[in-house]
CSV table of C-alpha atoms and ligand atoms in Angstrom, one decimal:
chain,number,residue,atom,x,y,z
A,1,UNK,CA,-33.5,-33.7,-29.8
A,2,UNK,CA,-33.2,-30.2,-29.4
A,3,UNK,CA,-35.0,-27.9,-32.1
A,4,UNK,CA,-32.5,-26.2,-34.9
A,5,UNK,CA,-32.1,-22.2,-35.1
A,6,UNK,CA,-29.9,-20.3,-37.2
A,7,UNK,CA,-28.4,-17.0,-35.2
A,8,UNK,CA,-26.6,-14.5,-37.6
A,9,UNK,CA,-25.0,-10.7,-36.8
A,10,UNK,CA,-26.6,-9.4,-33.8
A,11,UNK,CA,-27.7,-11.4,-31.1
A,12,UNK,CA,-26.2,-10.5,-27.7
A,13,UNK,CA,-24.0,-13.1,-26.0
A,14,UNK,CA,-26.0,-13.8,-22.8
A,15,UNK,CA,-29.4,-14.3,-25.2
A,16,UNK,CA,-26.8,-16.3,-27.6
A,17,UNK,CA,-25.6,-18.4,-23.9
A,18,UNK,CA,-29.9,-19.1,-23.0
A,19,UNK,CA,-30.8,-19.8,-26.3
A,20,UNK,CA,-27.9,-22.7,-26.7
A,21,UNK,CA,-29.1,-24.4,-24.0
A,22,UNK,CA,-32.5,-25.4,-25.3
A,23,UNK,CA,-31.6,-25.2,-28.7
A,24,UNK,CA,-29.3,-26.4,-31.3
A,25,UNK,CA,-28.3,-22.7,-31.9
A,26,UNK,CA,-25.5,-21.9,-34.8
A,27,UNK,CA,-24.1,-18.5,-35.1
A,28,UNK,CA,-23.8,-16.8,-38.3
A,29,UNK,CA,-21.6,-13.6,-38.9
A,30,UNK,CA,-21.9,-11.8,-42.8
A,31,UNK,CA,-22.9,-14.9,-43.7
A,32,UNK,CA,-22.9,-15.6,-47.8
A,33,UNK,CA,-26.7,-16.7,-47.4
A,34,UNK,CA,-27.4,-18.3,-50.9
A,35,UNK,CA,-23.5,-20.2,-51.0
A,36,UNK,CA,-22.4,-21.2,-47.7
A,37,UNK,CA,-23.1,-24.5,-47.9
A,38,UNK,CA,-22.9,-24.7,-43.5
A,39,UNK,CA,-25.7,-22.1,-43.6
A,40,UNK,CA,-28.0,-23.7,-45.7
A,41,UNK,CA,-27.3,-26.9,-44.2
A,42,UNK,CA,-28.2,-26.0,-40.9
A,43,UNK,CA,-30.9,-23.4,-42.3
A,44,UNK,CA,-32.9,-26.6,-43.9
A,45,UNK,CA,-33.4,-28.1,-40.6
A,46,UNK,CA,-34.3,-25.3,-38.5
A,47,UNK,CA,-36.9,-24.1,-37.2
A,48,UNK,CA,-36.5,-20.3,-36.0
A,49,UNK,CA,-34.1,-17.8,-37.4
A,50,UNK,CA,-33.1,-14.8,-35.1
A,51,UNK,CA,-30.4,-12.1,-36.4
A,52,UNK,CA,-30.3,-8.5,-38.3
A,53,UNK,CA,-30.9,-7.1,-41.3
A,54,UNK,CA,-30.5,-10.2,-44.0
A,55,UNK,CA,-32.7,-10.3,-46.9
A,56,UNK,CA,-35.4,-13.4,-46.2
A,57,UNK,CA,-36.3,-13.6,-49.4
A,58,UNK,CA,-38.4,-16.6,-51.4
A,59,UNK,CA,-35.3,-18.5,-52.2
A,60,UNK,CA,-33.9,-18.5,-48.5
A,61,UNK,CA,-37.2,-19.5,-47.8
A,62,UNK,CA,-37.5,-22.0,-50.3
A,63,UNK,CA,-33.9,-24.0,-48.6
A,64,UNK,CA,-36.1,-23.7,-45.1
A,65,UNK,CA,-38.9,-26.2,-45.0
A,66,UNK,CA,-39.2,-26.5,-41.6
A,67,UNK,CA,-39.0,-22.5,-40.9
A,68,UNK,CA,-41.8,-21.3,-37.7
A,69,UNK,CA,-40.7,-18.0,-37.4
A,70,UNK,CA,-38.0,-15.3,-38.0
A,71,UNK,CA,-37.3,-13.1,-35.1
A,72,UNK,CA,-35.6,-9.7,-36.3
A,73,UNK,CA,-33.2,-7.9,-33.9
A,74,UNK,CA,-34.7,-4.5,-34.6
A,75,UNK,CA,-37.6,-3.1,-34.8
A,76,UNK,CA,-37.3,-2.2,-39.1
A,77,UNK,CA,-38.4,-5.3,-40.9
A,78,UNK,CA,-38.0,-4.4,-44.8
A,79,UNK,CA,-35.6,-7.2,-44.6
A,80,UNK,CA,-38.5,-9.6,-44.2
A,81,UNK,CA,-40.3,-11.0,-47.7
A,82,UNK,CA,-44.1,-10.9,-45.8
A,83,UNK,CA,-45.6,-12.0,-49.2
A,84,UNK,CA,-43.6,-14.9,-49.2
A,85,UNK,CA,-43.5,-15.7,-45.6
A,86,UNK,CA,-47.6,-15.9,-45.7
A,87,UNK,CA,-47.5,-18.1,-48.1
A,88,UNK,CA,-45.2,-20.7,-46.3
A,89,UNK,CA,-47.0,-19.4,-42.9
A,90,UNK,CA,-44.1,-18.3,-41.6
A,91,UNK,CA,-44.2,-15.8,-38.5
A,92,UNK,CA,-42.1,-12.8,-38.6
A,93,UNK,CA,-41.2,-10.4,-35.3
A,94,UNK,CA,-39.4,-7.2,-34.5
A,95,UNK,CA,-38.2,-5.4,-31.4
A,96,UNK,CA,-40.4,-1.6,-31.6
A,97,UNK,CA,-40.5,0.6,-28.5
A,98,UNK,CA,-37.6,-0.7,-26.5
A,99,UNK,CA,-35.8,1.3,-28.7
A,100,UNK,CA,-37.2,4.4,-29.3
A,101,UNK,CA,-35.3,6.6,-27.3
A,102,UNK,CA,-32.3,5.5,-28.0
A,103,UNK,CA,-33.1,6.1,-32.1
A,104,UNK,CA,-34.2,9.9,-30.8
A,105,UNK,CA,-30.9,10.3,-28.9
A,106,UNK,CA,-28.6,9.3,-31.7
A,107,UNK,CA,-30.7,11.2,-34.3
A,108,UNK,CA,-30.6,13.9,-32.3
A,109,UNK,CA,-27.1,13.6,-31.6
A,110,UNK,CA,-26.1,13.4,-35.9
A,111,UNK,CA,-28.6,16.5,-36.1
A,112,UNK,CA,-26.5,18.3,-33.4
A,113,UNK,CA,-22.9,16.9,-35.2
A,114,UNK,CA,-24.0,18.5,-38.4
A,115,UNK,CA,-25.0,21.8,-37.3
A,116,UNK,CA,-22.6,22.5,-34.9
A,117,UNK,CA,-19.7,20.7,-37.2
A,118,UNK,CA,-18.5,18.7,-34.3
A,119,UNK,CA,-16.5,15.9,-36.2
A,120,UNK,CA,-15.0,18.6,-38.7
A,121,UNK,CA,-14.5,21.0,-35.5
A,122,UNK,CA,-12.9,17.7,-33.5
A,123,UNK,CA,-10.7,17.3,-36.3
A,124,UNK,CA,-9.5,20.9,-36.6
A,125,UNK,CA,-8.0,21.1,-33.0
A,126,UNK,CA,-6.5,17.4,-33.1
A,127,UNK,CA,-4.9,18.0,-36.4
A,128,UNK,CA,-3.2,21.2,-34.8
A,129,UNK,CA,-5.1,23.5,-37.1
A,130,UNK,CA,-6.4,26.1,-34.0
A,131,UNK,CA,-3.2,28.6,-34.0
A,132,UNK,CA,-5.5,31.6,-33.3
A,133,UNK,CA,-6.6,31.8,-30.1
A,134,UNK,CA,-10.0,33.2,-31.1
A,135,UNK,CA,-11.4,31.0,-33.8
A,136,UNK,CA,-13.8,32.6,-36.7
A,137,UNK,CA,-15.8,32.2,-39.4
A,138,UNK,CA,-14.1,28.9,-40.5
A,139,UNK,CA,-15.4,27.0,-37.1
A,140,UNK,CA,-18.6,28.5,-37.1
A,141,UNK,CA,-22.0,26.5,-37.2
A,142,UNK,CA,-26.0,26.6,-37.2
A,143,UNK,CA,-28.1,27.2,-34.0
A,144,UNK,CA,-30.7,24.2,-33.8
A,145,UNK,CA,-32.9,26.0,-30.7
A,146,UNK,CA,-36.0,28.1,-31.7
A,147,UNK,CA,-35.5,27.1,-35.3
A,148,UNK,CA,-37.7,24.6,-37.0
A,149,UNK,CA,-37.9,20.9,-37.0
A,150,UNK,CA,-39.8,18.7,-40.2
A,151,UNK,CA,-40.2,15.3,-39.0
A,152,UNK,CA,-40.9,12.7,-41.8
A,153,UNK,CA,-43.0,9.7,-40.0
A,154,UNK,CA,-44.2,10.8,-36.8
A,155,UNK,CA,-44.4,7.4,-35.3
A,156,UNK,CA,-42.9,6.3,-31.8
A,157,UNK,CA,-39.4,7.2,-33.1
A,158,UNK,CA,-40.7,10.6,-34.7
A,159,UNK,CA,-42.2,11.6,-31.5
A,160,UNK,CA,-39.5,10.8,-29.5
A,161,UNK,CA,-37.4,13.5,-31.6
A,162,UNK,CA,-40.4,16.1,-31.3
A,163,UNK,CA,-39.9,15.5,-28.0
A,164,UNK,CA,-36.0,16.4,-27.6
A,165,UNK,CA,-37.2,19.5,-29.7
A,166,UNK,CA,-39.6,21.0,-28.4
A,167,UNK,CA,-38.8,20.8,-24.4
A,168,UNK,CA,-35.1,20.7,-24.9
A,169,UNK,CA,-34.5,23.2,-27.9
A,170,UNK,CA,-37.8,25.3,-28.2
A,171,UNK,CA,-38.0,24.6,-31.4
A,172,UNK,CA,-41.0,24.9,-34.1
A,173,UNK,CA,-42.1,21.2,-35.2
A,174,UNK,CA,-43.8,20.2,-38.0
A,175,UNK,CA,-44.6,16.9,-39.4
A,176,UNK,CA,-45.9,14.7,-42.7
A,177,UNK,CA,-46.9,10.6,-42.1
A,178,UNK,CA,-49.7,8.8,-43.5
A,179,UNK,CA,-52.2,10.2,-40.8
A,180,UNK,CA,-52.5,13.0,-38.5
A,181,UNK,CA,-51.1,12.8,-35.0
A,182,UNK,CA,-53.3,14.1,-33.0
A,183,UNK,CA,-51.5,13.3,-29.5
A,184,UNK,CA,-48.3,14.9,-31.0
A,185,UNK,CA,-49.9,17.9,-32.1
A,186,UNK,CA,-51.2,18.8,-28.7
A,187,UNK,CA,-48.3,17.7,-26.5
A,188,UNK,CA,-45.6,18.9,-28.9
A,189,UNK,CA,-47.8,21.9,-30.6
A,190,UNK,CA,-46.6,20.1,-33.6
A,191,UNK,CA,-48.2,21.2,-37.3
A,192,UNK,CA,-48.7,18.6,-40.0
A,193,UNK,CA,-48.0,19.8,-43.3
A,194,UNK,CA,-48.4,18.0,-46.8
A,195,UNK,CA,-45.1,17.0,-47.8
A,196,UNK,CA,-43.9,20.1,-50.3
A,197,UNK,CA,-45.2,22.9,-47.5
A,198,UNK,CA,-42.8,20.5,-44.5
A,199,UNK,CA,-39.9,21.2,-46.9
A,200,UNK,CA,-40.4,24.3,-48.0
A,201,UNK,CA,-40.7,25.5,-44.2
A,202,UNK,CA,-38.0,23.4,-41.8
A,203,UNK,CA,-34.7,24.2,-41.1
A,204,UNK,CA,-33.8,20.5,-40.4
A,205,UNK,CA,-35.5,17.7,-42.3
A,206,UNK,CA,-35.5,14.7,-40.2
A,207,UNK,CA,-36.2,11.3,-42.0
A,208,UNK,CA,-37.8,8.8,-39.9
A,209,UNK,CA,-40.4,6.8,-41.8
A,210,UNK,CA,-39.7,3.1,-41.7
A,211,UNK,CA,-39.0,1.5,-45.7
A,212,UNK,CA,-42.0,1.0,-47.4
A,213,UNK,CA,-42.9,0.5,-51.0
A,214,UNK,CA,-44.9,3.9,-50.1
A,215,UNK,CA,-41.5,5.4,-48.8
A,216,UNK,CA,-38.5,3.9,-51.1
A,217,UNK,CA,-37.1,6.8,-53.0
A,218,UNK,CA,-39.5,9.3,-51.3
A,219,UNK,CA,-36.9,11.8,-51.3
A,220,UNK,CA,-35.2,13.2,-54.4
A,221,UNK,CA,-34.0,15.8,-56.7
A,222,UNK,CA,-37.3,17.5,-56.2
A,223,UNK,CA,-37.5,17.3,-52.9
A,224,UNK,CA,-34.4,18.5,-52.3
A,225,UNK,CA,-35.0,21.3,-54.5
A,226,UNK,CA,-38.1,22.4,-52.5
A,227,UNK,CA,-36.0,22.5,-49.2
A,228,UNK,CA,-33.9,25.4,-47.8
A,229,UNK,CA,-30.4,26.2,-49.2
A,230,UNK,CA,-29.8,26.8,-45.7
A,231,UNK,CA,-31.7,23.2,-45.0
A,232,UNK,CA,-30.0,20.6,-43.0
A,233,UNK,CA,-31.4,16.9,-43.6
A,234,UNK,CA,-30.7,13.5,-41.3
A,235,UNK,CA,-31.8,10.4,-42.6
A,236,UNK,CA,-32.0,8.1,-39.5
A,237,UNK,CA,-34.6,5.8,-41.1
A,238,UNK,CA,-33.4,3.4,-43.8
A,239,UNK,CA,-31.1,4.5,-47.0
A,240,UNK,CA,-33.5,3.6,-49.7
A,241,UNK,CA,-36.0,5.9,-48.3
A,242,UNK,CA,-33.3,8.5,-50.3
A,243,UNK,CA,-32.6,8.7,-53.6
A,244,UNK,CA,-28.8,8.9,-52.6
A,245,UNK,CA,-27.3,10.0,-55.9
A,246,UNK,CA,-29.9,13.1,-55.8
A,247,UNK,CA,-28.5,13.6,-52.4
A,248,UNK,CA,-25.4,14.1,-53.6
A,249,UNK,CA,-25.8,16.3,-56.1
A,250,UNK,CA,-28.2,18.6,-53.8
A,251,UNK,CA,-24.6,18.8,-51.3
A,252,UNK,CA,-22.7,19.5,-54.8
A,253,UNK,CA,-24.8,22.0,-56.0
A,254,UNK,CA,-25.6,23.7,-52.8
A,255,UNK,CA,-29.5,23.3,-52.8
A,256,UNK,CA,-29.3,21.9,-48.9
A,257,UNK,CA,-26.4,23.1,-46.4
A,258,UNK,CA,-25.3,19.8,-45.1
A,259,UNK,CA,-26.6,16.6,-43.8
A,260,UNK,CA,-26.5,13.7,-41.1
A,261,UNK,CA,-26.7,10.2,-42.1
A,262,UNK,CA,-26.5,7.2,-40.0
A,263,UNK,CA,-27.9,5.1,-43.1
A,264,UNK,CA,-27.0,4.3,-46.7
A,265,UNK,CA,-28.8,3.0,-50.0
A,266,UNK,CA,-25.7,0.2,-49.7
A,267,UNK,CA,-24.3,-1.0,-46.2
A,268,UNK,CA,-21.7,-0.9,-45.2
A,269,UNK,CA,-21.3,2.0,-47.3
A,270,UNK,CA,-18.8,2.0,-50.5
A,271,UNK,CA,-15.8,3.5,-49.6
A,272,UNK,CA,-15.5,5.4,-52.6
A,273,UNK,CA,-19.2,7.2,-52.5
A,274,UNK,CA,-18.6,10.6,-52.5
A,275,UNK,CA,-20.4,11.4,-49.6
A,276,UNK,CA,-17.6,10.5,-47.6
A,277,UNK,CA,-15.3,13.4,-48.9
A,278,UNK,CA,-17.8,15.9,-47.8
A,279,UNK,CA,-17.0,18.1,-44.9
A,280,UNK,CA,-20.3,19.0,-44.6
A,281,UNK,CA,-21.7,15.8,-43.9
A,282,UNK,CA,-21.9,13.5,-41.0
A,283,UNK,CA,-21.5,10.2,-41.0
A,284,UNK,CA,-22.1,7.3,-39.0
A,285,UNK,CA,-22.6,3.6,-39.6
A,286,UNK,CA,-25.9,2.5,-38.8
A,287,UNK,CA,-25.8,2.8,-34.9
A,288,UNK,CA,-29.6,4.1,-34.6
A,289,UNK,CA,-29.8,1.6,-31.4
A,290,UNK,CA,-26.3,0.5,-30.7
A,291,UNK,CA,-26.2,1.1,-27.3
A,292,UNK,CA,-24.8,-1.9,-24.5
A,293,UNK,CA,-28.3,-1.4,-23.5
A,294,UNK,CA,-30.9,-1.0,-26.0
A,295,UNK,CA,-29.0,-3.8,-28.0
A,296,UNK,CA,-29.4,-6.4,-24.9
A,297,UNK,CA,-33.1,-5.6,-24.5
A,298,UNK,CA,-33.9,-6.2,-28.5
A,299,UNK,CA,-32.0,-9.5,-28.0
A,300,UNK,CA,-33.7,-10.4,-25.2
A,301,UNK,CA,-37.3,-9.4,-26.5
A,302,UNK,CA,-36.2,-11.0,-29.9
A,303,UNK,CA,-35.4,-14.0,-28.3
A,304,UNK,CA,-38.6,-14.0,-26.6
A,305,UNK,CA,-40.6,-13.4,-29.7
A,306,UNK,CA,-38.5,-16.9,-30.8
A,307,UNK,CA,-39.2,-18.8,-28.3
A,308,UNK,CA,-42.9,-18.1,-28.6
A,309,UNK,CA,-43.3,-18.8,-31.6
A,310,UNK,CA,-41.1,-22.2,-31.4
A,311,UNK,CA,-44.0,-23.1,-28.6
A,312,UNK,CA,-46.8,-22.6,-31.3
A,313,UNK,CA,-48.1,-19.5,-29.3
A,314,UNK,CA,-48.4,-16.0,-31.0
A,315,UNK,CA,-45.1,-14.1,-30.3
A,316,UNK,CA,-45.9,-10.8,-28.7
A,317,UNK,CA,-44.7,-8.5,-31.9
A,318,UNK,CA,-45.8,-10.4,-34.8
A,319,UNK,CA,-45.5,-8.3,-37.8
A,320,UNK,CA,-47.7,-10.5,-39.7
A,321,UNK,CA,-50.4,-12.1,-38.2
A,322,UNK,CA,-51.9,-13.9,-41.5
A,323,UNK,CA,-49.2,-16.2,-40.8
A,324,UNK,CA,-50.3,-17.3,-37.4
A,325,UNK,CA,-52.5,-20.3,-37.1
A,326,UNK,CA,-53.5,-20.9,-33.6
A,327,UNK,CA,-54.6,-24.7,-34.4
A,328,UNK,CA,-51.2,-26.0,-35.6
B,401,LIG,C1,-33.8,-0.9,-36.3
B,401,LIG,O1,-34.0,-1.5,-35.2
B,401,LIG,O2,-34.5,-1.0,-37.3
B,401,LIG,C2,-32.5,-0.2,-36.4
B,401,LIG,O3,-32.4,0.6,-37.5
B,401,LIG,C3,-31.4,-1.1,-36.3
B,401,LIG,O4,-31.4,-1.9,-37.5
């Protein structure tokens, strides 16, 4: 009998196709994971879980007795209860470095948007608002070259934007994570600073530092009071890394220009949040690594993850390897 596995919002068709022919695979989309009596039907059978971004917390776990492993789609994993998954020796994976670049271009890409206005600007000439032939002060935005570039979290991702600042915009980069980086600090002449001094000094705050209990709510009315008025701030890590509400009132008040978000303390975002009536803020909805590409190659190295750890042999990105018991 083939093994159970539960599949829910992101795994690419072709993975989807190989994993249903050696497994029992069922698909879940937005699924309502403590009701749906399907779900949990299927879930207390299975053996392997691969998807994105659902809580797996104790009472998911708790309707999955037979759970091996839990192979996240991406390479974030704050979705993932390690406590509880120890516990119940439960493996847990994620996808890092096949996406990195692809996180740096789109973070890049919102950084450029919001300096240069591009969706405000994009909406100006298709609503027929250009009448002048010389545009002025109204379309006007923020160079990004030879300015400087704060970094929050200079890990694979982090460097990847140093990169893509420093050789393509000449700009000045700083940085702040948990240790020194000494590899980005020679090849991108890139200065760590303590967290205040990174604020005080960048013209564009990029958030970047995966969601820890270290990082939740690391940025807030204070820090947003230490930044530039002229500042410009992208959050391309997770939303709860923000204190959102302070975020807004910084915009309100004017204590930061503008700012880039691809993430949200709630997704999908409300659509009444306020942020969303802001000209001077770009939006998009999570798409760090939603490229055709990069999505396929999470899938696949998801699946592969899955499949490993459905064969008793330690998947190659285990987040947690307390859980791994090489006996069993
Ligand atoms: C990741 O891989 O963590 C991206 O944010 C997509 O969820």
């Amino acid at each position: 009998m083939k093994k159970k596995i539960v599949a829910y919002n992101r795994v690419e068709q072709p993975v989807l196709d190989d994993l249903k022919e050696k497994y029992d695979v069922r698909f879940f989309k937005n699924v309502d994971t403590k009701n749906d009596p399907e779900f949990l039907g299927h879930l207390s059978e299975s053996e392997g879980i691969i998807g994105l971004g659902t809580p797996i917390d104790a009472e998911l776990l708790d309707n999955a007795p037979n759970l091996k492993i839990i192979s996240n789609v991406s390479v974030g994993y704050n979705n993932l209860d390690l406590g509880e998954m120890n516990k119940r020796n439960i493996m847990g994976t994620n996808t890092p470095g096949i996406l990195t670049d692809t996180v740096a271009d789109a973070v890049f890409g919102i950084l450029a948007a919001t300096a240069r206005r591009i969706p405000e600007l994009d909406h100006f000439v298709k609503n027929g608002e250009w009448q002048a032939e010389a545009i002025g002060e109204e379309c006007y935005g923020i160079n990004i070259h030879h300015k400087t570039l704060g970094i929050i979290g200079m890990g694979r991702i982090g460097k990847a934007i140093a990169q893509r600042g420093h050789f393509g915009f000449d700009m000045d980069i700083l940085y702040h994570s948990r240790n020194r980086k000494p590899d980005a600090e020679k090849t991108f002449d890139a200065g760590y600073r303590e967290l205040d001094a990174l604020l005080e000094e960048s013209d564009y705050v990029v958030m970047i530092t995966p969601l820890t209990p270290e990082t939740e709510g690391m940025i807030g009315k204070r820090e947003f009071q230490k930044m530039k008025s002229s500042a410009i701030f992208i959050n391309g890590s997770r939303g709860k890394t923000v204190v959102e509400q302070d975020l807004i009132e910084a915009l309100e008040n004017g204590e930061i220009a503008s700012a880039g978000l691809d993430v949200y303390e709630q997704e999908p975002v409300a659509s009444d949040n306020p942020l969303l009536t802001m000209k001077n803020v770009v939006t998009t909805p999570h798409i760090g690594s939603s490229t055709h590409e990069t999505e396929l190659s999470m899938s696949k190295l998801a699946g592969e993850n899955l499949e490993a750890g459905l064969r008793g042999e330690r998947p190659p990105n285990l987040v947690n390897p307390e859980a791994f018991n090489e006996n069993e």
